[in-house]
Amino acid sequence: MVRAIREREPLARIVGLDDNWTSSDLGDHGGALSGRVRQSLQDTDAGGFKNYQFDLVVHLASPASPLRYQADPLRTSVGNAIGAIRCVEWCKPDGVIFTTSTSEVYGDPIVSPQPESYKGQVDCTGPRACYDESKRFTESLFFDAYRTRRVASVRIARLFNVYGPGTLPDDGRAVSNFITQALRGEAITVYGTGQQKRSFTYIDDVVEGLMRMIYDCSYIGPLNIGMDREETVLNIAHCVREQVRLRDADMYSEIVHLAAAVDDPQQRRPDLTLARKLIGWNPRVSYEEGISRTIDYFKEELGL
Ligand code: UDP
């Protein structure tokens, strides 16, 4: 989403740009958007934006699901890299660029929890690299745009395993897979032993953190936004199965173990010291509550 003021035509506008690669169509957001463009970020003259300069560029693009970004790794790398360059071009010199980076910049961390100062352990030739490295490039480019005064400010948030209503049923990530499998009475697919850990963060908490970072502080980042309670993937599978059974006693999916994903990080947990101090943010929704809300969403979405 972009707040825009067209040069020589001082009309305040909010414009959304999305090619819907991994999302459904942009709604009208209650009328907040004054323009919607269905086009990819990397297109040279995306939506005719060449003539626009924006006060605030909010870059939320890129699939975050390994299944999705690995299905077309070149599109992922190129989309993130060219998209980041476009964002700098579209930003007014006195404007601000905001972006959602990712805990994937920490790779398979050997430090836990991960503070923003941790440099990470990413395999730049592995199947996750198209996402990890292009997000790292985006951070690097935005920091350079700020240091060289090409833009007045940037904000970089690093998100940890976001889930919740709004996810597509076939998105491919753990929480949505487990829920849709359990609701359909299919086996729940755990990759590897399931002892690998993640910090699953509910969407409403993430949105609150991002809004605070955009509007309530001048810290450029990077800033971790994520649940600081780490759980094994197997625990999440059990939690989903139990909660679906609470709704329908006949539903009880088998949990099957499939081959481990290549380069699958073994742990991921944010150090939230900075987020607490700078924007007073703490995740509020436990994964049990968040999973429950997400099950209700998918039940309706799938018509079950
Ligand atoms: N995972 C799993 N089964 C699935 C989907 C994911 O066991 O059907 C595992 C995956 O191997 C990883 C964790 O769940 O260890 C989180 O995966 P996800 O794709 O949600 O996000 P990631 O953190 O890997 O980007």
mmCIF file of N, CA and C in Angstrom, residues 1 36 40 60 67 78 83 102 107 111 127 137 147 183 201 210 217 219 235 251 268 270-271 273 287 300:
data_model
loop_
_atom_site.group_PDB
_atom_site.id
_atom_site.type_symbol
_atom_site.label_atom_id
_atom_site.label_comp_id
_atom_site.label_asym_id
_atom_site.label_seq_id
_atom_site.Cartn_x
_atom_site.Cartn_y
_atom_site.Cartn_z
ATOM 1 N N MET A 1 0.853 -1.179 0.000
ATOM 2 C CA MET A 1 0.000 0.000 0.000
ATOM 3 C C MET A 1 0.895 1.236 0.000
ATOM 4 N N ARG A 36 -6.131 0.996 -7.239
ATOM 5 C CA ARG A 36 -5.620 -0.367 -7.126
ATOM 6 C C ARG A 36 -5.011 -0.752 -8.455
ATOM 7 N N SER A 40 2.872 -6.538 -11.342
ATOM 8 C CA SER A 40 4.025 -6.964 -10.579
ATOM 9 C C SER A 40 4.965 -5.789 -10.320
ATOM 10 N N LEU A 60 5.356 -4.512 1.164
ATOM 11 C CA LEU A 60 5.006 -5.743 1.881
ATOM 12 C C LEU A 60 5.079 -6.951 0.943
ATOM 13 N N LEU A 67 7.144 -23.102 0.104
ATOM 14 C CA LEU A 67 6.561 -23.822 -1.034
ATOM 15 C C LEU A 67 6.354 -22.875 -2.206
ATOM 16 N N VAL A 78 14.094 -11.917 -8.393
ATOM 17 C CA VAL A 78 13.999 -10.734 -9.253
ATOM 18 C C VAL A 78 12.923 -9.784 -8.717
ATOM 19 N N GLY A 83 11.875 -4.971 -7.222
ATOM 20 C CA GLY A 83 10.829 -4.283 -6.450
ATOM 21 C C GLY A 83 11.434 -3.300 -5.461
ATOM 22 N N THR A 102 12.374 -10.180 7.088
ATOM 23 C CA THR A 102 12.016 -11.506 7.596
ATOM 24 C C THR A 102 13.068 -12.062 8.546
ATOM 25 N N GLY A 107 18.762 -16.985 8.840
ATOM 26 C CA GLY A 107 19.057 -18.328 8.338
ATOM 27 C C GLY A 107 18.760 -19.395 9.377
ATOM 28 N N VAL A 111 22.446 -18.726 17.422
ATOM 29 C CA VAL A 111 22.232 -17.890 18.603
ATOM 30 C C VAL A 111 20.729 -17.843 18.872
ATOM 31 N N PRO A 127 18.094 -23.780 -1.452
ATOM 32 C CA PRO A 127 16.774 -23.489 -2.044
ATOM 33 C C PRO A 127 16.009 -22.375 -1.341
ATOM 34 N N PHE A 137 19.211 -8.321 0.513
ATOM 35 C CA PHE A 137 19.549 -7.254 -0.439
ATOM 36 C C PHE A 137 18.632 -6.042 -0.232
ATOM 37 N N ARG A 147 21.457 6.098 4.050
ATOM 38 C CA ARG A 147 22.794 6.650 4.360
ATOM 39 C C ARG A 147 23.231 7.689 3.348
ATOM 40 N N LEU A 183 -9.080 -30.180 9.116
ATOM 41 C CA LEU A 183 -10.498 -29.907 8.844
ATOM 42 C C LEU A 183 -11.043 -30.797 7.741
ATOM 43 N N THR A 201 3.518 -16.131 14.903
ATOM 44 C CA THR A 201 3.031 -14.816 15.320
ATOM 45 C C THR A 201 1.702 -14.508 14.647
ATOM 46 N N LEU A 210 3.541 -3.261 13.228
ATOM 47 C CA LEU A 210 3.937 -2.498 12.040
ATOM 48 C C LEU A 210 3.388 -1.072 12.096
ATOM 49 N N CYS A 217 7.321 5.871 15.838
ATOM 50 C CA CYS A 217 8.741 5.968 16.185
ATOM 51 C C CYS A 217 9.563 6.347 14.968
ATOM 52 N N TYR A 219 12.695 5.080 14.620
ATOM 53 C CA TYR A 219 13.783 4.100 14.539
ATOM 54 C C TYR A 219 13.770 3.430 13.166
ATOM 55 N N ASN A 235 4.433 -29.965 18.188
ATOM 56 C CA ASN A 235 3.450 -29.428 19.151
ATOM 57 C C ASN A 235 2.340 -28.667 18.452
ATOM 58 N N MET A 251 -13.542 -35.908 14.234
ATOM 59 C CA MET A 251 -12.361 -35.541 13.442
ATOM 60 C C MET A 251 -11.094 -35.813 14.252
ATOM 61 N N ARG A 268 14.063 -20.695 15.760
ATOM 62 C CA ARG A 268 13.781 -19.322 15.323
ATOM 63 C C ARG A 268 12.984 -18.635 16.425
ATOM 64 N N PRO A 270 12.578 -14.554 18.245
ATOM 65 C CA PRO A 270 13.072 -13.172 18.286
ATOM 66 C C PRO A 270 13.467 -12.728 19.682
ATOM 67 N N ASP A 271 14.516 -11.932 19.747
ATOM 68 C CA ASP A 271 14.812 -11.165 20.953
ATOM 69 C C ASP A 271 13.981 -9.884 20.810
ATOM 70 N N THR A 273 13.767 -7.298 22.965
ATOM 71 C CA THR A 273 14.190 -6.184 23.827
ATOM 72 C C THR A 273 13.957 -4.837 23.145
ATOM 73 N N TYR A 287 -0.404 -18.873 20.789
ATOM 74 C CA TYR A 287 -0.619 -19.651 19.574
ATOM 75 C C TYR A 287 -1.870 -20.508 19.685
ATOM 76 N N GLU A 300 -14.932 -21.604 7.725
ATOM 77 C CA GLU A 300 -15.853 -20.813 6.912
ATOM 78 C C GLU A 300 -15.364 -20.717 5.458
#
